[in-house]
mmCIF file of C-alpha atoms in Angstrom:
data_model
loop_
_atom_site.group_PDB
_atom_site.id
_atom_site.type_symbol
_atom_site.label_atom_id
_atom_site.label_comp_id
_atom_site.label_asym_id
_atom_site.label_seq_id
_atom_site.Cartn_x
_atom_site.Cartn_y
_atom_site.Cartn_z
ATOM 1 C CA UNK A 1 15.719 24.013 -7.155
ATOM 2 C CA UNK A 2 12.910 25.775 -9.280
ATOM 3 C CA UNK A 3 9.853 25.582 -8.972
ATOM 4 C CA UNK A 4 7.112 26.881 -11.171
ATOM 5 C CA UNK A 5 3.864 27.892 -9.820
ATOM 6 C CA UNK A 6 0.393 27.774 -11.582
ATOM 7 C CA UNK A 7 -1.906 30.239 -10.815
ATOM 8 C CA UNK A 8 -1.838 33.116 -8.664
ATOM 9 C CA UNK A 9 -5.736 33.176 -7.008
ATOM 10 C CA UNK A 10 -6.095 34.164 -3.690
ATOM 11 C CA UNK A 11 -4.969 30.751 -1.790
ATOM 12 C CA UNK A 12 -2.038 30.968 -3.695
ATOM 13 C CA UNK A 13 -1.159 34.590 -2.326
ATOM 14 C CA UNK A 14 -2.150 33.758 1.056
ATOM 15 C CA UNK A 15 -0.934 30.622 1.895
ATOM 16 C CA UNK A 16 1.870 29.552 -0.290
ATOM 17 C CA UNK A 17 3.700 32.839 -1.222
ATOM 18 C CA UNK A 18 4.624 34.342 1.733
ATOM 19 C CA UNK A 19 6.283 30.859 2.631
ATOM 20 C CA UNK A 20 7.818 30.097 -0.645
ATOM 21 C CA UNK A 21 9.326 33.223 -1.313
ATOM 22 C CA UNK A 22 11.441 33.084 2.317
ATOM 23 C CA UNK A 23 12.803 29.389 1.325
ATOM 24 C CA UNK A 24 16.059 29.453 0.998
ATOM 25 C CA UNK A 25 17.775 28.284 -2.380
ATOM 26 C CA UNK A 26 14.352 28.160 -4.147
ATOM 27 C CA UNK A 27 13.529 29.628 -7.533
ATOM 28 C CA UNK A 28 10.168 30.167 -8.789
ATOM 29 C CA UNK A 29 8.741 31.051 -11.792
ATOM 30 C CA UNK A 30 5.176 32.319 -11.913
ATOM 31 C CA UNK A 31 2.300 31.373 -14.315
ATOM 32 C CA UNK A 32 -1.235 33.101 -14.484
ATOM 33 C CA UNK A 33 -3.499 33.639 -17.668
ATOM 34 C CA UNK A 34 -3.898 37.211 -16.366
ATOM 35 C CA UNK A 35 -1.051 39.297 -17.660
ATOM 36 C CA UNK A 36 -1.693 41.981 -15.019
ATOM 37 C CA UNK A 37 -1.469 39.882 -12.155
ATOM 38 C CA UNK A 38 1.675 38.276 -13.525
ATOM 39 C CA UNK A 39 3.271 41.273 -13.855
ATOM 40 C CA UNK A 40 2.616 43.239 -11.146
ATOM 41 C CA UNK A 41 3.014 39.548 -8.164
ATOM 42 C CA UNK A 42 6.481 39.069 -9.853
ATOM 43 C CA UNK A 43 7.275 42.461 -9.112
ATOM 44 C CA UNK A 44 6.181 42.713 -5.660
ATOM 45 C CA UNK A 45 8.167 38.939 -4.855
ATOM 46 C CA UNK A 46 11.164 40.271 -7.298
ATOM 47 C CA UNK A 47 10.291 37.179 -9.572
ATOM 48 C CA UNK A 48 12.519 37.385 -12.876
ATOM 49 C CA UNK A 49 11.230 34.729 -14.530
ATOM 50 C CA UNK A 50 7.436 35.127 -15.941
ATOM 51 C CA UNK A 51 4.672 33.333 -18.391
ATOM 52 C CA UNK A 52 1.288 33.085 -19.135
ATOM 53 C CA UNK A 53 1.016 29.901 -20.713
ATOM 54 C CA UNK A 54 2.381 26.799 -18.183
ATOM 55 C CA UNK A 55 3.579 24.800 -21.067
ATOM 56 C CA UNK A 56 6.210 27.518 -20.897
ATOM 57 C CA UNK A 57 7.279 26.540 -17.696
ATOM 58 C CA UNK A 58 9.173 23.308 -19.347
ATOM 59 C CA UNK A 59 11.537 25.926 -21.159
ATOM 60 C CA UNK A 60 12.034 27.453 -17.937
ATOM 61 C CA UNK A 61 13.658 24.411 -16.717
ATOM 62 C CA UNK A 62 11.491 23.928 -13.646
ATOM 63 C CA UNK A 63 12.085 20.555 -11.329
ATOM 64 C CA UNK A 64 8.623 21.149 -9.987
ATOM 65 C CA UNK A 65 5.390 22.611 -10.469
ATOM 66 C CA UNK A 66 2.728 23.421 -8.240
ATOM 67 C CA UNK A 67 -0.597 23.501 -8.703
ATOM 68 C CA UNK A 68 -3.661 26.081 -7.825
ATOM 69 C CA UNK A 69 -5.891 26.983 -10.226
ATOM 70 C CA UNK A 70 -9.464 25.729 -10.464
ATOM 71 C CA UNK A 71 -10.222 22.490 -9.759
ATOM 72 C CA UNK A 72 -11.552 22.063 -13.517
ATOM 73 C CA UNK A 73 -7.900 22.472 -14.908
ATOM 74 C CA UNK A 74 -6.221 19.958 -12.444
ATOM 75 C CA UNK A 75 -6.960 17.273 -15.056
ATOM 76 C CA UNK A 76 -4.895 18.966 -18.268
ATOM 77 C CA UNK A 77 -2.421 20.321 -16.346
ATOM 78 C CA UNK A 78 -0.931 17.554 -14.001
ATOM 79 C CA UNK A 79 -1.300 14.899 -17.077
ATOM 80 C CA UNK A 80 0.997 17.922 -19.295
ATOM 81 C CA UNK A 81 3.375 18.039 -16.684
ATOM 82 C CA UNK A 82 3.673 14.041 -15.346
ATOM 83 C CA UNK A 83 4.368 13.451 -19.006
ATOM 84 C CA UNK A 84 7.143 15.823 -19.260
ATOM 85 C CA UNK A 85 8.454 13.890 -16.335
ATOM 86 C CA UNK A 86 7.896 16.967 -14.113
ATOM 87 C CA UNK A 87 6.934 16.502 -10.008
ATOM 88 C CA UNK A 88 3.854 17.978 -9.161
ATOM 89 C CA UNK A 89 1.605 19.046 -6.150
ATOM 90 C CA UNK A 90 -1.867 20.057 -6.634
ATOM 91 C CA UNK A 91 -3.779 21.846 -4.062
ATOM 92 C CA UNK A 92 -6.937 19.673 -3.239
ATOM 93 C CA UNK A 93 -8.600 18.098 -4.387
ATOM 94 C CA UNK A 94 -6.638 16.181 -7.499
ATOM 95 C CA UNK A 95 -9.818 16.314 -9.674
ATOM 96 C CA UNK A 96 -13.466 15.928 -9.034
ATOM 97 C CA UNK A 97 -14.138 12.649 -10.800
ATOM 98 C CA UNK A 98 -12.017 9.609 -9.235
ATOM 99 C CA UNK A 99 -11.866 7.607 -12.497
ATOM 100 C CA UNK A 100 -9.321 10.779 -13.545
ATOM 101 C CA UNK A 101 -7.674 10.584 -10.090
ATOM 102 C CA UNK A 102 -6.514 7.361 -10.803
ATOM 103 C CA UNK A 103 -5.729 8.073 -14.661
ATOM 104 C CA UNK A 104 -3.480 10.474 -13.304
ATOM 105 C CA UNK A 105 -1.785 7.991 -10.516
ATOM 106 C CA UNK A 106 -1.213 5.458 -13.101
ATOM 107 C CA UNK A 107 0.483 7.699 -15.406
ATOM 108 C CA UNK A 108 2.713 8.955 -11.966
ATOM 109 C CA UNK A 109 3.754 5.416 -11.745
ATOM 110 C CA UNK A 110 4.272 5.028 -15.422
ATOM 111 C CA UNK A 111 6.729 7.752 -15.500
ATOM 112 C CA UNK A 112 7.781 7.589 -12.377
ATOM 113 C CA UNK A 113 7.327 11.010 -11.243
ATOM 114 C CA UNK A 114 5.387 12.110 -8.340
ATOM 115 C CA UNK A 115 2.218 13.301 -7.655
ATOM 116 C CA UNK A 116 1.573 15.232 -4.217
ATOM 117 C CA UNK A 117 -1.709 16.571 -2.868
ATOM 118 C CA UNK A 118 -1.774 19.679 -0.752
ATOM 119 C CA UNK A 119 -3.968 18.430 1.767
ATOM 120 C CA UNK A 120 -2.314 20.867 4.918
ATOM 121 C CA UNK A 121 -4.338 19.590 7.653
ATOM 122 C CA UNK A 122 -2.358 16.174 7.776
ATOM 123 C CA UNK A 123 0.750 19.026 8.935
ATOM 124 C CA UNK A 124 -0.776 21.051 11.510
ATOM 125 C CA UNK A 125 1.394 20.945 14.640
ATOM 126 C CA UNK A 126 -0.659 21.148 17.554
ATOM 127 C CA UNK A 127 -2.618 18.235 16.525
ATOM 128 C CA UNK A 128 -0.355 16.119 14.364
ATOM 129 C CA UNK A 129 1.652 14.343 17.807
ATOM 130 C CA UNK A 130 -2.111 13.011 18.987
ATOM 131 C CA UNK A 131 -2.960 11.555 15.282
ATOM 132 C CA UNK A 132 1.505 10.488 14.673
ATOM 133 C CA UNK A 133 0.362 7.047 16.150
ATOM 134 C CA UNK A 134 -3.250 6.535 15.299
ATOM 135 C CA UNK A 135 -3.767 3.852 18.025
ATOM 136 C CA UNK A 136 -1.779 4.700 21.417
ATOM 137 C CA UNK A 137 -1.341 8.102 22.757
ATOM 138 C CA UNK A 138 0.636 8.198 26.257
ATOM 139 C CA UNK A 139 -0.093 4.414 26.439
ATOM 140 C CA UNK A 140 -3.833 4.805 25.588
ATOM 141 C CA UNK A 141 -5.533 3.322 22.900
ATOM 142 C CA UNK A 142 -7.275 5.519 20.319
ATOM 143 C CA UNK A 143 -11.691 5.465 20.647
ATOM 144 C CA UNK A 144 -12.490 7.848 18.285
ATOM 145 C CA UNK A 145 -11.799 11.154 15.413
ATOM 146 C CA UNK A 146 -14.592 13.532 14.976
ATOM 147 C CA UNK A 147 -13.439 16.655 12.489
ATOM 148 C CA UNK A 148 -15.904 19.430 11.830
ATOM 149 C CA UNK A 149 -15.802 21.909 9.404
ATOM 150 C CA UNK A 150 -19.059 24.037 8.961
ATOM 151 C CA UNK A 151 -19.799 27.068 6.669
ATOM 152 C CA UNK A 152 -22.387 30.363 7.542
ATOM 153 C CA UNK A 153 -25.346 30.280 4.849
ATOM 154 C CA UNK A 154 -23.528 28.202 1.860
ATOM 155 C CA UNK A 155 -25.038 25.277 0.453
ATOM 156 C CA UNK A 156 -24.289 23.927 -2.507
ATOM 157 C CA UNK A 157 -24.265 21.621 -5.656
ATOM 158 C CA UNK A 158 -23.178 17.774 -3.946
ATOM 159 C CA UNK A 159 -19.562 17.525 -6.050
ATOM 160 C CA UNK A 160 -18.595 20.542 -5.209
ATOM 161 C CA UNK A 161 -19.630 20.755 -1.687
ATOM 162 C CA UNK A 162 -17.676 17.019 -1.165
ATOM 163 C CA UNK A 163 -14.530 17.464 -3.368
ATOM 164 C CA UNK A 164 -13.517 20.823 -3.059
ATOM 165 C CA UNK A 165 -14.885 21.241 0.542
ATOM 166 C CA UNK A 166 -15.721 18.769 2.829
ATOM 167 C CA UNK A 167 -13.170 16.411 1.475
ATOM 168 C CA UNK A 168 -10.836 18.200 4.227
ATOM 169 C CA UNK A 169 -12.329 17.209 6.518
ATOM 170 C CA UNK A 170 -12.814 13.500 5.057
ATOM 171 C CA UNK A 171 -8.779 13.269 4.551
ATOM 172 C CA UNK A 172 -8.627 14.479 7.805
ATOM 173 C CA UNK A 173 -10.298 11.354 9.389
ATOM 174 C CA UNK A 174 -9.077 9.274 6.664
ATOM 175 C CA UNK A 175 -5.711 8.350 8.850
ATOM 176 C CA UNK A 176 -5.457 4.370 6.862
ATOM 177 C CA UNK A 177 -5.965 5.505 3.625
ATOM 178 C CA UNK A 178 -7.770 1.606 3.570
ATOM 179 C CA UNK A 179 -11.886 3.063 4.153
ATOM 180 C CA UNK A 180 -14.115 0.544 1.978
ATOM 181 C CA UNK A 181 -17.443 2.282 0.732
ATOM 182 C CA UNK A 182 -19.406 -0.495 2.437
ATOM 183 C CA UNK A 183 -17.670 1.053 5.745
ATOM 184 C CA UNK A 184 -19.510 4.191 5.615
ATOM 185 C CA UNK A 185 -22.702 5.288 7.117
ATOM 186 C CA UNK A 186 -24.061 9.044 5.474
ATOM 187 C CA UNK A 187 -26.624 11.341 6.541
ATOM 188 C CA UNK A 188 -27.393 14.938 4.797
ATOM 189 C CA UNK A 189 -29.796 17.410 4.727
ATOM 190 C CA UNK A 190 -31.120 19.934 1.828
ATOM 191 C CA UNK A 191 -31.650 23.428 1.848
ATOM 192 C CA UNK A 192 -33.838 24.505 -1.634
ATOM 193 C CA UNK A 193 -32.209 22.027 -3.441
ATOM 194 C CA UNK A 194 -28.770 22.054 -2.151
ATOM 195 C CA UNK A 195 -26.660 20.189 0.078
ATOM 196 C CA UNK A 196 -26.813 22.114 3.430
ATOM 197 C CA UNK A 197 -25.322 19.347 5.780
ATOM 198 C CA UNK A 198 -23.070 16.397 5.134
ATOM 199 C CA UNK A 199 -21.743 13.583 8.135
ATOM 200 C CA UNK A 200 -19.923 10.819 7.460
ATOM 201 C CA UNK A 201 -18.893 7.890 9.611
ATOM 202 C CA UNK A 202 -17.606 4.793 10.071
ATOM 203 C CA UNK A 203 -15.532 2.059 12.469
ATOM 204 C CA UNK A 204 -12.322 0.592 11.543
ATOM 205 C CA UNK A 205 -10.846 -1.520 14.353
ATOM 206 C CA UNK A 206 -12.758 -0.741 16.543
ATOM 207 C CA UNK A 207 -12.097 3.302 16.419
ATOM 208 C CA UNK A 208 -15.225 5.694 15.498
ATOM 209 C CA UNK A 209 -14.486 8.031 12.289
ATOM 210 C CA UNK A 210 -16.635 10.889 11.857
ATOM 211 C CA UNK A 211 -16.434 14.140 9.041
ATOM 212 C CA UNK A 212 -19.310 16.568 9.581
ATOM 213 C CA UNK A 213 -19.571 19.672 7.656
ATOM 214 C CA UNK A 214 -22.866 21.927 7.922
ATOM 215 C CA UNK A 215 -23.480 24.534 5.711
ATOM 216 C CA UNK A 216 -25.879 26.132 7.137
ATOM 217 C CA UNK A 217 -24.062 27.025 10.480
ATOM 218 C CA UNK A 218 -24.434 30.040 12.715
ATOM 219 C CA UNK A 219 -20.665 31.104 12.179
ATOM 220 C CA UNK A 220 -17.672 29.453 9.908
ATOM 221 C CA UNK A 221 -15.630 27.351 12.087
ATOM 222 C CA UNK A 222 -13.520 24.137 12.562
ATOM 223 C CA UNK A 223 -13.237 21.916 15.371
ATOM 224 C CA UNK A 224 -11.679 18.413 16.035
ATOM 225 C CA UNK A 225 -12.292 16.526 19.059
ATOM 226 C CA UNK A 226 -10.003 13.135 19.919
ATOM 227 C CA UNK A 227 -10.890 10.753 22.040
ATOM 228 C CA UNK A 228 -8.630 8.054 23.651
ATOM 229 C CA UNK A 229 -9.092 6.025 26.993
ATOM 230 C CA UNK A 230 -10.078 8.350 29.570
ATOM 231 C CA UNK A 231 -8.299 11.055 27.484
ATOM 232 C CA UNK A 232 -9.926 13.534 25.570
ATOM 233 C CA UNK A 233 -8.519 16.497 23.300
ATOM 234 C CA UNK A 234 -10.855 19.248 21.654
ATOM 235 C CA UNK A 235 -9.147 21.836 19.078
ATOM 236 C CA UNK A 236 -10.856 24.983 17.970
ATOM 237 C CA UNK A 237 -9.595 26.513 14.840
ATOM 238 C CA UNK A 238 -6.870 24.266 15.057
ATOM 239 C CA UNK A 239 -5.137 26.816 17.027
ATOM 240 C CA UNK A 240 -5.925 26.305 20.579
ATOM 241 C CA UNK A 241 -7.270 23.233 22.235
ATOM 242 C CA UNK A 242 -7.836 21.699 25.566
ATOM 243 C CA UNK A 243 -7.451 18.155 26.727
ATOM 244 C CA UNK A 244 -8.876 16.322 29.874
ATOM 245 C CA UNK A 245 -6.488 13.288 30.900
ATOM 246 C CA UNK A 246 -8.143 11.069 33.909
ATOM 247 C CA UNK A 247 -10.337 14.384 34.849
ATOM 248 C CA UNK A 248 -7.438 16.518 34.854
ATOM 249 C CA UNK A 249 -7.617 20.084 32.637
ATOM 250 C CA UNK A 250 -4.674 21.140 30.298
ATOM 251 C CA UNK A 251 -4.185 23.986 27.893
ATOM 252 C CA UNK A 252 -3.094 22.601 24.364
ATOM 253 C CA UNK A 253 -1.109 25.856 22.338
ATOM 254 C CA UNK A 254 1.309 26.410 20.294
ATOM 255 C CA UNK A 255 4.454 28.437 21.338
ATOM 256 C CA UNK A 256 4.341 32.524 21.529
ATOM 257 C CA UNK A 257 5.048 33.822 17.624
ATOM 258 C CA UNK A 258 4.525 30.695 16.044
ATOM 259 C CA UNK A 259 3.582 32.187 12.317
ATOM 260 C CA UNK A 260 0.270 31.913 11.373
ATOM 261 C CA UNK A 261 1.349 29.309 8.258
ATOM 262 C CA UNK A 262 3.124 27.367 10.381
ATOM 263 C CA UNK A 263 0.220 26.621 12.993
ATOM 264 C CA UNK A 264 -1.955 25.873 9.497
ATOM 265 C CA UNK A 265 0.433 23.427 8.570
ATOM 266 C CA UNK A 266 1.791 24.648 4.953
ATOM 267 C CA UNK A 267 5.367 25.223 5.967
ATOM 268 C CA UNK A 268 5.641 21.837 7.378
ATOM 269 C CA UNK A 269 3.815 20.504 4.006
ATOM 270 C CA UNK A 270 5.766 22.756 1.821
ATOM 271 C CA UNK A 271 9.267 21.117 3.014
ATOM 272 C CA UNK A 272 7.891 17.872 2.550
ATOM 273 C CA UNK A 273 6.542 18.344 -0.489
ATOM 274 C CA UNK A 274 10.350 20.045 -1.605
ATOM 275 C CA UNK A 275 11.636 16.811 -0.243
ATOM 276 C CA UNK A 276 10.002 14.480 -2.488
ATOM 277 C CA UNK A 277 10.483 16.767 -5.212
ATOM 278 C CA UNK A 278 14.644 16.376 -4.378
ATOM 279 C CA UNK A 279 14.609 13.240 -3.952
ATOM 280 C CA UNK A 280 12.174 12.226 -6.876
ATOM 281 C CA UNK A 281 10.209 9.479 -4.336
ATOM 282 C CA UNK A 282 7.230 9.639 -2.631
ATOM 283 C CA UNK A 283 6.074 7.321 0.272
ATOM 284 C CA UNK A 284 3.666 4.602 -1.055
ATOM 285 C CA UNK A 285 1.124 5.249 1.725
ATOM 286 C CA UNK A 286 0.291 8.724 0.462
ATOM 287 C CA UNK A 287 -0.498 7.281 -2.385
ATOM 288 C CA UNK A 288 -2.716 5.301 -0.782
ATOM 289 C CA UNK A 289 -4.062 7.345 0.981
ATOM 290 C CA UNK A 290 -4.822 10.378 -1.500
ATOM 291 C CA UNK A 291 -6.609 7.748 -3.913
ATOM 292 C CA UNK A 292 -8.654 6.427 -1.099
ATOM 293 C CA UNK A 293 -9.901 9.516 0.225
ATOM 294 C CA UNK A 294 -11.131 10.633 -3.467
ATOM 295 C CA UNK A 295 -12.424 7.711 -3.917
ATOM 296 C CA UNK A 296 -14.692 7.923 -0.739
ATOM 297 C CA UNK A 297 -15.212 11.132 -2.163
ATOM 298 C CA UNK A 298 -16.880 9.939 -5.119
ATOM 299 C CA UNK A 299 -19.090 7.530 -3.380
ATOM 300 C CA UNK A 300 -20.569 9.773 -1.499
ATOM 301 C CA UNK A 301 -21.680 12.139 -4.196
ATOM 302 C CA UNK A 302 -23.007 8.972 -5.884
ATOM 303 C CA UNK A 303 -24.756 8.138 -2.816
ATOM 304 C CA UNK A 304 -26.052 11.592 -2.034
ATOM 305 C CA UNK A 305 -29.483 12.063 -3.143
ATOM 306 C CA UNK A 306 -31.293 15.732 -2.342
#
């Protein structure tokens, strides 16, 4: 399989490199504007094949293409590649305007090609099992979902804070893909003219959803707390966690040398992703879900007035 990746920034060198260039029977072909960078990243992953323009990847032959450049370019570059027939993944979020999201799922379906949306939390595996089943865990019904994901000192302009930020944190909570806008209930707060503090909530079936990010936080930092009946789990960093079960304590971690990708979830979304790209099929409920959570997205920043 090859797969051609699109831009080389610093989330791509982080956390997609080091776990694309151990998978076995995988080609990849680099693409960055930045002749430089191109050059001297394909040496240092022994990368033969090279370009600076991504409408040379189609010579290349590529089955795939992924994604992670700025948000600005998602637009251009998924519609090139879906109408070459090309799968494609694009690191979150798809675009920051949903009436392009869904020009963009349309044409998917058109051509029949897939569309995937890096959204890594939805992987991680020490909280995954407690969110598998979204209403029974060990025979207990699910209550509620808080996820929290709060910056030091960085407000910002509204669509930018919710799509290329906080909308982790949405997805995150977003486990039916099937939120209405009349569902949700928002509160914010402004900091000279920016967005400082964003939560969102709302009750589906009786279960409490809630997606808090503050920007103006003592210290970065991510938490999740679950709660079912009489059973409560609390992750920090989405590393470690804790969970009380009828009063009783237990320690929630992942196994000794468990690479740090792994625990974040993009090796377990990178074979997926490979997967659909294989088989040339992605599950209908993703689909579902990805437009709904942009789509709450854009509400929001319609609703958000600083």
């Amino acid at each position: 399989m090859k797969i051609g990746i699109i831009g080389l920034g610093d989330i791509a060198r982080k956390a997609y490199l080091p776990v694309l260039t151990q998978w076995p029977d995988l080609e990849l072909v680099f693409c960055t504007r930045n002749e430089d960078t191109l050059q001297q990243l394909a040496r240092t992953h022994r990368i033969q094949d090279a370009v600076t323009d991504y409408r040379g990847l189609v010579a290349q032959g590529v089955d795939g293409v992924m994604i992670h450049s700025a948000t600005s370019s998602h637009f251009d570059i998924a519609r090139f590649f879906l109408n070459q027939g090309i799968a494609v993944f694009v690191d979150k979020p798809l675009t920051d305007n949903y009436e392009q999201c869904e020009t963009l799922y349309e044409l998917a379906e058109e051509k029949q090609c897939p569309l995937f949306l890096g959204f890594n939390r939805r992987y991680l595996p020490l909280i995954k099992p407690y969110l598998s089943d979204a209403s029974v865990t060990e025979g207990k019904k699910l209550l509620g979902l808080k996820w929290q994901k709060h910056r030091l000192n960085l407000p910002g302009d509204t669509r930018t804070f919710v799509f290329d930020d906080f909308i982790h944190a949405l997805d995150s909570v977003n486990l039916s893909g099937q939120v209405s806008e009349n569902d949700l209930h928002i509160v914010t707060q402004s900091h000279q003219g920016k967005l400082a503090r964003l939560d969102v909530e709302w009750q589906l079936d009786g279960v409490i959803f809630q997606a808090s990010m503050n920007r103006l936080n003592g210290v970065t930092a991510e938490q999740v707390t679950i709660n079912y009946e009489n059973l409560t789990c609390h992750f920090d960093s989405l590393a470690t966690g804790k969970q009380w079960n009828e009063g009783r304590e237990q320690a929630l971690v992942l196994p000794d040398w468990t690479p740090m990708l792994d625990s974040k979830g993009f090796t377990a979304m990178t074979a997926h992703w490979l997967e659909v790209v294989a088989s040339g099929k992605m599950e209908a409920s993703l689909v579902t879900r990805n437009l709904n959570t942009h789509y709450l997205a854009e509400v929001i920043c319609q609703k958000v007035k600083l």
